[in-house]
Tab-separated table of C-alpha atoms in Angstrom:
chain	number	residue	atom	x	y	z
A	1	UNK	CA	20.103	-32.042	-3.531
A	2	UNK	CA	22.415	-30.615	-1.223
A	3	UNK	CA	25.454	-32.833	0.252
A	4	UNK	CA	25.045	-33.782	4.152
A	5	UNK	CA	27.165	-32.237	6.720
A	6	UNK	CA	29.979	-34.429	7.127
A	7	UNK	CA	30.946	-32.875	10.438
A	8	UNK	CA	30.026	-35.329	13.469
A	9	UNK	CA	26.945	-34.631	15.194
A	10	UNK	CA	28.836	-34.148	18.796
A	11	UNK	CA	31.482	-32.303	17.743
A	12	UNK	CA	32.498	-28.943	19.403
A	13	UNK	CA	29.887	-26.208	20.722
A	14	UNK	CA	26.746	-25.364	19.248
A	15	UNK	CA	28.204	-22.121	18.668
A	16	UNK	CA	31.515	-23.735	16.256
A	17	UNK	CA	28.430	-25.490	14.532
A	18	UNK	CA	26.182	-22.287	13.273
A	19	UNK	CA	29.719	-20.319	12.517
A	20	UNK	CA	30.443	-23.881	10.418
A	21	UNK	CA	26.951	-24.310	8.787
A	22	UNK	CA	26.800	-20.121	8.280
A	23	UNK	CA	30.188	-20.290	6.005
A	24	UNK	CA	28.594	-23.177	4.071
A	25	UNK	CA	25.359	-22.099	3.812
A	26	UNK	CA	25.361	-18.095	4.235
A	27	UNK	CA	22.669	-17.503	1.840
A	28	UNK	CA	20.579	-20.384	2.217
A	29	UNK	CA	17.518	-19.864	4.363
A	30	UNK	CA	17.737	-21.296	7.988
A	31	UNK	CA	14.683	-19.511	9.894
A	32	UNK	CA	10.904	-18.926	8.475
A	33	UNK	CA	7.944	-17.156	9.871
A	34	UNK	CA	4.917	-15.504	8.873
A	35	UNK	CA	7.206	-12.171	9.152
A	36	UNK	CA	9.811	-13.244	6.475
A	37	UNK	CA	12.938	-15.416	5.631
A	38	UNK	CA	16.138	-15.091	7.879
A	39	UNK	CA	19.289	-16.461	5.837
A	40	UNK	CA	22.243	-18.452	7.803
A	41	UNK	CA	24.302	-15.639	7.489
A	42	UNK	CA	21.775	-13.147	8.599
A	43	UNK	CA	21.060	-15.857	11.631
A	44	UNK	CA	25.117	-15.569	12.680
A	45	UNK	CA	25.064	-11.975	12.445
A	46	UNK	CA	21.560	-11.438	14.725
A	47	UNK	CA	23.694	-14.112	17.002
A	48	UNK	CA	26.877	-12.291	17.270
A	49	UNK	CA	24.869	-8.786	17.885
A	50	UNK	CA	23.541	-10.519	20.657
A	51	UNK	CA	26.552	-11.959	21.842
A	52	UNK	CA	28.050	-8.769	21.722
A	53	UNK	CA	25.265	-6.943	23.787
A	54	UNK	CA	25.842	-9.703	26.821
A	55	UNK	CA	29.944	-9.623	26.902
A	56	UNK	CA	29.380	-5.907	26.681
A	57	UNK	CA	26.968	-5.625	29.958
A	58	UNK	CA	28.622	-8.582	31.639
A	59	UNK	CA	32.162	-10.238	30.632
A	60	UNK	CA	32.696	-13.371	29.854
A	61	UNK	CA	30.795	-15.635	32.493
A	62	UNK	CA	28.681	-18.802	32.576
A	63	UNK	CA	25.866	-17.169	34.104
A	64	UNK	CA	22.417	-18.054	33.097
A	65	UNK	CA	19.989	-15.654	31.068
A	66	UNK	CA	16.679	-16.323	30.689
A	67	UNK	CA	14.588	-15.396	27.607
A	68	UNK	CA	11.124	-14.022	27.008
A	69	UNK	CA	9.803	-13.769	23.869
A	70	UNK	CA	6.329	-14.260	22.614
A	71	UNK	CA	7.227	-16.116	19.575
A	72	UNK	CA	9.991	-18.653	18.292
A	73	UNK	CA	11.108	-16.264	15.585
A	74	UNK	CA	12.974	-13.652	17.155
A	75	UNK	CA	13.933	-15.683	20.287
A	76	UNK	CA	16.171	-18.117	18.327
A	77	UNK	CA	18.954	-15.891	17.153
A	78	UNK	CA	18.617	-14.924	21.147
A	79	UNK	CA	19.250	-18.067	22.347
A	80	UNK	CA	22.298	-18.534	19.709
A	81	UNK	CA	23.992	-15.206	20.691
A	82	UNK	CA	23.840	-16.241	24.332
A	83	UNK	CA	25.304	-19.627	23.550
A	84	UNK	CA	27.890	-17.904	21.603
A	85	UNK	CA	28.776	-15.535	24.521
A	86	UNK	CA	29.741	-18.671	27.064
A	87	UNK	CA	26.429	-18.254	28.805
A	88	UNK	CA	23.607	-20.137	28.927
A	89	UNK	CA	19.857	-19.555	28.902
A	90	UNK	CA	16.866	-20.581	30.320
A	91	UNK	CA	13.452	-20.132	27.847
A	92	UNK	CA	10.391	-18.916	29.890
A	93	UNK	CA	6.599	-19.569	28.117
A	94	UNK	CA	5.254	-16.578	27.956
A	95	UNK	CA	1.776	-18.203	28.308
A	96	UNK	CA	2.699	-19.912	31.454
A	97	UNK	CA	1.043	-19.352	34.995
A	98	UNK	CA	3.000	-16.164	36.272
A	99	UNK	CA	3.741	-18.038	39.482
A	100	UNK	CA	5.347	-20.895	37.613
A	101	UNK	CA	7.783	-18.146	35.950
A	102	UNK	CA	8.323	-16.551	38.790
A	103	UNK	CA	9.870	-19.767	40.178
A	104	UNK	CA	11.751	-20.623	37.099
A	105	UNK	CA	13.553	-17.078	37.130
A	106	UNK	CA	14.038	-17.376	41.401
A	107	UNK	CA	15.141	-21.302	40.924
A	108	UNK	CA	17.853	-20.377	37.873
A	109	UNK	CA	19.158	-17.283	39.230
A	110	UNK	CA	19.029	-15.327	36.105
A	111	UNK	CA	21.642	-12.319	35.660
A	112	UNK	CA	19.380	-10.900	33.299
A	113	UNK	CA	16.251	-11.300	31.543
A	114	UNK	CA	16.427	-10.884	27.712
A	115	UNK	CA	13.025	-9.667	25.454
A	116	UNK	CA	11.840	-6.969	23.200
A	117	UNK	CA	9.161	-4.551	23.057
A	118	UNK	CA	6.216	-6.405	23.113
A	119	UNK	CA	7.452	-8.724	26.056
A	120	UNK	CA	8.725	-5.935	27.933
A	121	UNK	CA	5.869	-5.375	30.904
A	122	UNK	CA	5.772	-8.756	31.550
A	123	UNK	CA	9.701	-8.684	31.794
A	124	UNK	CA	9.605	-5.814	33.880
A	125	UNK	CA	7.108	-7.517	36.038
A	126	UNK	CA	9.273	-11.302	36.702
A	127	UNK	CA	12.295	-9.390	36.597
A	128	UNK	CA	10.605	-7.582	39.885
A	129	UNK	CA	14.171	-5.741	40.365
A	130	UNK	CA	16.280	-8.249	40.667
A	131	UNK	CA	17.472	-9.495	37.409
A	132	UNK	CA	18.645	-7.066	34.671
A	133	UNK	CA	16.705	-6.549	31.277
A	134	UNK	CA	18.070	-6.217	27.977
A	135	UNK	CA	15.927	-5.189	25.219
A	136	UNK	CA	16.832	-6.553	22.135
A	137	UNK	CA	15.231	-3.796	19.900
A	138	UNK	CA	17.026	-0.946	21.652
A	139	UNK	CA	20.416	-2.702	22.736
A	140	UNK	CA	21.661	-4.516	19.910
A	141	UNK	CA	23.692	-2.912	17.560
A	142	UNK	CA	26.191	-4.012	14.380
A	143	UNK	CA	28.419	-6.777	15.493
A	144	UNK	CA	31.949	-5.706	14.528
A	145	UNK	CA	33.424	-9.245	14.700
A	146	UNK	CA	32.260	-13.339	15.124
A	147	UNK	CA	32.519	-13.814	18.619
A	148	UNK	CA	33.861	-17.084	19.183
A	149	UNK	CA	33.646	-17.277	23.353
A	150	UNK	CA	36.340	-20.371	24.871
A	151	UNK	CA	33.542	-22.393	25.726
A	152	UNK	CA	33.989	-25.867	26.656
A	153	UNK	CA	32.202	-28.824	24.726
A	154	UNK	CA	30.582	-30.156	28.698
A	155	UNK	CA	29.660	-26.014	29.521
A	156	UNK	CA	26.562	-25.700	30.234
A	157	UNK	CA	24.265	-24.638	27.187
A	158	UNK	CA	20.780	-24.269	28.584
A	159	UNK	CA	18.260	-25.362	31.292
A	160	UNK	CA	14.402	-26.750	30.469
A	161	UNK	CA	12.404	-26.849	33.708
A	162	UNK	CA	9.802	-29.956	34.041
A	163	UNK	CA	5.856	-29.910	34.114
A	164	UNK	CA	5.774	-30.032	37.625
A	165	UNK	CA	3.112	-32.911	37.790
A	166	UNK	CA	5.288	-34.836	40.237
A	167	UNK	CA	5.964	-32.233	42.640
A	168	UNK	CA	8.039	-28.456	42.088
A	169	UNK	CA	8.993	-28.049	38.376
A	170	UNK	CA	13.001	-29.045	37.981
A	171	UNK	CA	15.653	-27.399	35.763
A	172	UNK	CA	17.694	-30.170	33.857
A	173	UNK	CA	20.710	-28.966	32.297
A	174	UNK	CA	21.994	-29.720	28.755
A	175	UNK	CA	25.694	-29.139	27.896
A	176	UNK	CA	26.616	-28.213	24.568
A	177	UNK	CA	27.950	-31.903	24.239
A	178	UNK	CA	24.754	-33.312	24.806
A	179	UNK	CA	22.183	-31.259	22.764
A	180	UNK	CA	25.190	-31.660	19.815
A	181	UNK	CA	24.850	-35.221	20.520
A	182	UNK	CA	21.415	-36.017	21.465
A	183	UNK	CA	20.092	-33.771	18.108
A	184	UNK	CA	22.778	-35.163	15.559
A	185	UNK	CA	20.945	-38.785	16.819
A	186	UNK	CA	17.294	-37.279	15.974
A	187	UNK	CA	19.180	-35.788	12.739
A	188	UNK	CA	20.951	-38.857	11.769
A	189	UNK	CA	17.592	-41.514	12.371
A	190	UNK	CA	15.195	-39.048	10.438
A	191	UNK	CA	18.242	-38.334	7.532
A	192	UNK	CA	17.408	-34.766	7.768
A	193	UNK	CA	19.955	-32.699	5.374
A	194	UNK	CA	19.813	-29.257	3.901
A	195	UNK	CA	16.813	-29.575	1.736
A	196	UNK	CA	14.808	-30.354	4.209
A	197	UNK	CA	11.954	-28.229	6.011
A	198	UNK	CA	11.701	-28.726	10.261
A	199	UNK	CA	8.199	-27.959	12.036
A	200	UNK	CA	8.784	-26.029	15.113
A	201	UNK	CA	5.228	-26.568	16.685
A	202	UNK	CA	6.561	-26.789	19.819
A	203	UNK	CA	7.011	-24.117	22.628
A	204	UNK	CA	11.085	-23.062	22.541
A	205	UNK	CA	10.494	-23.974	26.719
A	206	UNK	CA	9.657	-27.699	26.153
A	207	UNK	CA	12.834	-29.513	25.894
A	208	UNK	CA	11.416	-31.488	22.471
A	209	UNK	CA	11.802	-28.117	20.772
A	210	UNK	CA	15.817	-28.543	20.707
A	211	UNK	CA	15.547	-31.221	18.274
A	212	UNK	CA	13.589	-29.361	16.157
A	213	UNK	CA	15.648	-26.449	16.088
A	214	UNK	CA	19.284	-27.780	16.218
A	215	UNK	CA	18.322	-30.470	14.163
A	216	UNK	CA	17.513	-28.413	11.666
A	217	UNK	CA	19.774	-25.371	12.373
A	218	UNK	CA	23.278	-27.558	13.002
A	219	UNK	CA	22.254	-29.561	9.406
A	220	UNK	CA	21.850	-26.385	7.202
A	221	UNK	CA	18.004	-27.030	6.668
A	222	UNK	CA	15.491	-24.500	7.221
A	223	UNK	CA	13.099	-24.237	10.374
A	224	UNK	CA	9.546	-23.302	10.261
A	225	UNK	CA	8.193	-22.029	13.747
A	226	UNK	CA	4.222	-21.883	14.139
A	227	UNK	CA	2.630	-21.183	17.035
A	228	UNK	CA	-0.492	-23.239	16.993
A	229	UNK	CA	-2.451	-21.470	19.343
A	230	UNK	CA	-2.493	-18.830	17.352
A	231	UNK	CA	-2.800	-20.057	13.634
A	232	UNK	CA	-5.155	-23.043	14.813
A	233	UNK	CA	-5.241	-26.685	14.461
A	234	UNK	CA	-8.300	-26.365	11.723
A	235	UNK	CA	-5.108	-24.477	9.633
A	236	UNK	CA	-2.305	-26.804	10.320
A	237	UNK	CA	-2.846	-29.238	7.141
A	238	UNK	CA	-2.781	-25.792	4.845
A	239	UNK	CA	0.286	-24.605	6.496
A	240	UNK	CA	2.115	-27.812	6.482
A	241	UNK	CA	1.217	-28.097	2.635
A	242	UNK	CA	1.426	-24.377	1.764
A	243	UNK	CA	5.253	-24.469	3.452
A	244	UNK	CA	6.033	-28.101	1.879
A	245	UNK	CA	6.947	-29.265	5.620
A	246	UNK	CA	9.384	-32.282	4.944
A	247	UNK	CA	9.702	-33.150	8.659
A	248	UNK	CA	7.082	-32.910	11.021
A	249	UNK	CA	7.326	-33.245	14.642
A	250	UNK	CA	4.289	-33.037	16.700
A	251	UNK	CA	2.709	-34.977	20.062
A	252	UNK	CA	0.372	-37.549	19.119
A	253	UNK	CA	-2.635	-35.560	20.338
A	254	UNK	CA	-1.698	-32.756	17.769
A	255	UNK	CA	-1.490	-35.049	14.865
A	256	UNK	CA	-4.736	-36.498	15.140
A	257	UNK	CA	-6.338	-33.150	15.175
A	258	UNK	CA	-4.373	-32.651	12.175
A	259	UNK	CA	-5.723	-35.587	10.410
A	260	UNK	CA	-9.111	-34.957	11.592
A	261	UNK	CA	-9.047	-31.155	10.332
A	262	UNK	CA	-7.381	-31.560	7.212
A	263	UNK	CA	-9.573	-31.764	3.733
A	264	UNK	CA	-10.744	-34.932	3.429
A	265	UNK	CA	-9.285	-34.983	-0.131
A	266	UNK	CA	-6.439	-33.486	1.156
A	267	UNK	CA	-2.766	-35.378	0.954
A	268	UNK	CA	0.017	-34.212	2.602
A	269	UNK	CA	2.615	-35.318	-0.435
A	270	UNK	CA	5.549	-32.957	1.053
A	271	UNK	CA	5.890	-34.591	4.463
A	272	UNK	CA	8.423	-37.405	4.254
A	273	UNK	CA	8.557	-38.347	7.821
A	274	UNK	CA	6.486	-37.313	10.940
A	275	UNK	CA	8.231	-37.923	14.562
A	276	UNK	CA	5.601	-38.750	17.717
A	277	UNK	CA	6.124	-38.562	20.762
A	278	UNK	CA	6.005	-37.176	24.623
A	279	UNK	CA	2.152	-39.685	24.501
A	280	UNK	CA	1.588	-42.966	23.868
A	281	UNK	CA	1.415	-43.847	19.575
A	282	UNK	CA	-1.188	-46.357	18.491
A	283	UNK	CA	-1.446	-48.474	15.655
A	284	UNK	CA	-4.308	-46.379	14.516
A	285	UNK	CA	-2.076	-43.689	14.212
A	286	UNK	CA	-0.218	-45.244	11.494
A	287	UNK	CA	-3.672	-45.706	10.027
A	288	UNK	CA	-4.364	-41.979	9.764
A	289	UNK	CA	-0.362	-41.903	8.401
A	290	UNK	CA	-1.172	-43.488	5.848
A	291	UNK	CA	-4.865	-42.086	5.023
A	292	UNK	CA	-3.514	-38.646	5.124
A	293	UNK	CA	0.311	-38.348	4.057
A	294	UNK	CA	2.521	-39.716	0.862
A	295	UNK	CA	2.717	-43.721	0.949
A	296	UNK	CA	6.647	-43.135	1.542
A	297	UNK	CA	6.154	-41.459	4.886
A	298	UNK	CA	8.082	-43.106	7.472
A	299	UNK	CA	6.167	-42.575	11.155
A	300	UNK	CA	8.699	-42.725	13.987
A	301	UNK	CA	7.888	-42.698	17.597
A	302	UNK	CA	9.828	-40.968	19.390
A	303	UNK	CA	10.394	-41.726	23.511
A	304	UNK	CA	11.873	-39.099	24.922
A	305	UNK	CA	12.433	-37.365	28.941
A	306	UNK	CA	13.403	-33.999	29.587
A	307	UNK	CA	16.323	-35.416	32.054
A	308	UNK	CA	17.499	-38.043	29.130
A	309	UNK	CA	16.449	-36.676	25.729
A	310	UNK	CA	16.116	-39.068	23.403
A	311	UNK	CA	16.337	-42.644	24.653
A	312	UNK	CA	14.418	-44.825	22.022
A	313	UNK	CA	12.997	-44.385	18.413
A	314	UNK	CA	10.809	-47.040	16.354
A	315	UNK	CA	9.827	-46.411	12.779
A	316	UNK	CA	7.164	-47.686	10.725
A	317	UNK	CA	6.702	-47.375	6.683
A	318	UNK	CA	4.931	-48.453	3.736
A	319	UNK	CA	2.552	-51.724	3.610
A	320	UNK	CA	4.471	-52.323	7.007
A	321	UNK	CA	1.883	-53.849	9.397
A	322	UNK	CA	1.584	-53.200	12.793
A	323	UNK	CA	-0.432	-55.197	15.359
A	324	UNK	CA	-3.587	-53.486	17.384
A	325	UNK	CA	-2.752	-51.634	20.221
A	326	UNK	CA	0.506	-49.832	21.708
A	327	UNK	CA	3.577	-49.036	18.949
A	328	UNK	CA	6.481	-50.106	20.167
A	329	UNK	CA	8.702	-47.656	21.781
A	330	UNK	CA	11.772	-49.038	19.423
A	331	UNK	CA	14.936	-49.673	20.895
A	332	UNK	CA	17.463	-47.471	22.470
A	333	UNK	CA	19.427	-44.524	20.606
A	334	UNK	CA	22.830	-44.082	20.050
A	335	UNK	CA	24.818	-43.795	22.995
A	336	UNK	CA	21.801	-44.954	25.904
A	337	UNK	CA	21.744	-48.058	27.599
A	338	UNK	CA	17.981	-48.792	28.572
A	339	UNK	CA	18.150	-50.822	31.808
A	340	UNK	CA	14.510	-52.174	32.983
A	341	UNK	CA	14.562	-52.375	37.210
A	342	UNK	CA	12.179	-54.103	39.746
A	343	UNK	CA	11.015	-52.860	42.368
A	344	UNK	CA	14.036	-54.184	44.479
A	345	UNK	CA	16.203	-51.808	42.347
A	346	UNK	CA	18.096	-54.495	40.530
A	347	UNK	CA	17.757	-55.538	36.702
A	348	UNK	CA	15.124	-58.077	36.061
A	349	UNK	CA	15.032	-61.310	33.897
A	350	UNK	CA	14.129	-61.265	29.909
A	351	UNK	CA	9.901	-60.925	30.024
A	352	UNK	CA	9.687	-59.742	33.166
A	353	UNK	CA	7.724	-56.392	34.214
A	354	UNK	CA	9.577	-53.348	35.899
A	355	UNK	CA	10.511	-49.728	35.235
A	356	UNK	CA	13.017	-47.812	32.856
């Protein structure tokens, strides 16, 4: 196999990273969709047109951009060239309630509003005037150089907005430090390295997509985006095998539809860990693990917040047993300190209940 990246997993911007992983791995694939293979140098290159296009309408600011795409493929060079340009971007869900992206862009303050083609009258209509478009089929043209922006390690890299289900959706920033950080930790507990092939089954807006993609894309492996609602639960299992997915990451809910739809004959050999979380993991759900993939799979869950990222993993594998109920929500990850509070705000005592 291919060595692991030695470089630390917080080190620099996410920008030094792909221009790092792109010299080692230029020919290497590091993006694949239903529309083709994207190689790490290829990636770098769609980044730096991008890049270009921004500096070109705007300078060199720390502005935020949002992004509207209808799929993962094409938006994740997009979100690399703004990253590279110093600025940061904000993903909108192009199947989200109009009113809720209406808010995002208003709440953000988007200079522009970045798409293509087939995203361009919706675009038009959140943009509303007010924010620029740039159309990344007309506007981007040969990159003459790597742009390599002064960005600091603590600039701000992107914003994910919250569900909203405890009052108006918030944006919570991520630095480049902290998404560096916060995936090399994912990375480092799931030993994901070049060989390795990354699910993306979650929407680039949902902040449990950046583990997915810079885990994968900062560790020279290769990323697989499917968009479920389109290709189906019922096909998941054949895509998973057909693509020999070696890491998938998926909420709870999701895998057990998985399990349920697969061929009953059906074992999912190629999958050598599978990461749960953002719901509550069962024991049965290491059951179905172990019904359905290789007996070497290692299940993790995952507990995770959009404000924190990841704060604690636990992993279960082979003949390991686990008792009825709840799966433990592990300890916490490198770098958090998990503090549990009563309800007079201060610490409580060993076995007592209160709040993270």
């Amino acid at each position: 196999g291919s060595p692991m990246i030695s470089r630390p997993a917080h080190a620099g911007t996410i920008g030094d990273g792909l221009d790092e992983i792109a010299a080692t791995h230029t020919s290497r694939t590091a993006l694949h969709t239903a529309d083709g293979e994207t190689s790490y140098g290829d990636l770098l290159a769609a980044a730096n047109r991008t890049a270009h296009a921004i500096l070109n309408r705007f300078g060199e600011s720390q502005q935020n951009l949002a992004i509207l795409f209808d799929q993962a493929g094409p938006a994740i060079p997009v979100m690399l060239g703004v990253l590279k340009a110093g600025y940061a971007y904000v993903p909108l869900d192009a199947s989200d309630p109009p009113a809720r992206l209406k808010l995002i862009m208003d709440d953000c303050a988007a200079a522009a509003l970045i798409t293509n083609s087939h995203s361009l009258p919706m675009a038009r209509d959140l943009a509303d005037g007010r924010s620029e478009i740039i159309n990344v089929d007309d506007e981007l043209s040969d990159a003459p150089h790597n742009v390599a922006a002064g960005v600091a390690e603590d600039a701000r890299a992107c914003i994910f907005y919250t569900s909203g289900s405890t009052g108006r959706p918030k944006g919570v920033i991520k630095t480049h430090r902290s998404i560096q950080h916060f995936s090399g930790t994912y990375a480092a507990r799931l030993e994901i390295c070049p060989d390795d092939r990354l699910s993306l089954l979650y929407s680039l807006s949902f902040s449990a997509s950046g583990m997915d993609v810079y885990g994968a894309l900062l560790r020279g492996a290769t990323l697989f985006p499917c968009d479920v609602r389109r290709t189906g639960v019922e096909n998941l299992a054949r895509w998973i095998d057909e693509n020999c997915i070696t890491v998938l990451h998926a909420v709870p809910t999701l895998f057990r539809h998985l399990v349920k739809h697969r061929h009953p004959m059906a074992r999912l050999d190629s999958v050598r860990v599978i990461d749960l979380g953002g719901e509550p993991v069962y024991a049965g759900d290491w059951d179905l693990c172990r019904k359905a993939f290789s007996p070497r799979c290692v299940l993790i869950n995952h507990y995770a917040a959009t404000e924190a990222s990841v704060i604690a993993q636990y992993s279960v594998i082979g003949e390991q047993h686990v008792n009825d109920g709840l799966l433990p929500s592990g300890r916490a990850a490198e770098g958090m300190e998990i503090c549990i509070i009563g309800d007079d705000g201060n610490e409580v005592s060993h076995g007592q209940p209160g709040e993270i």
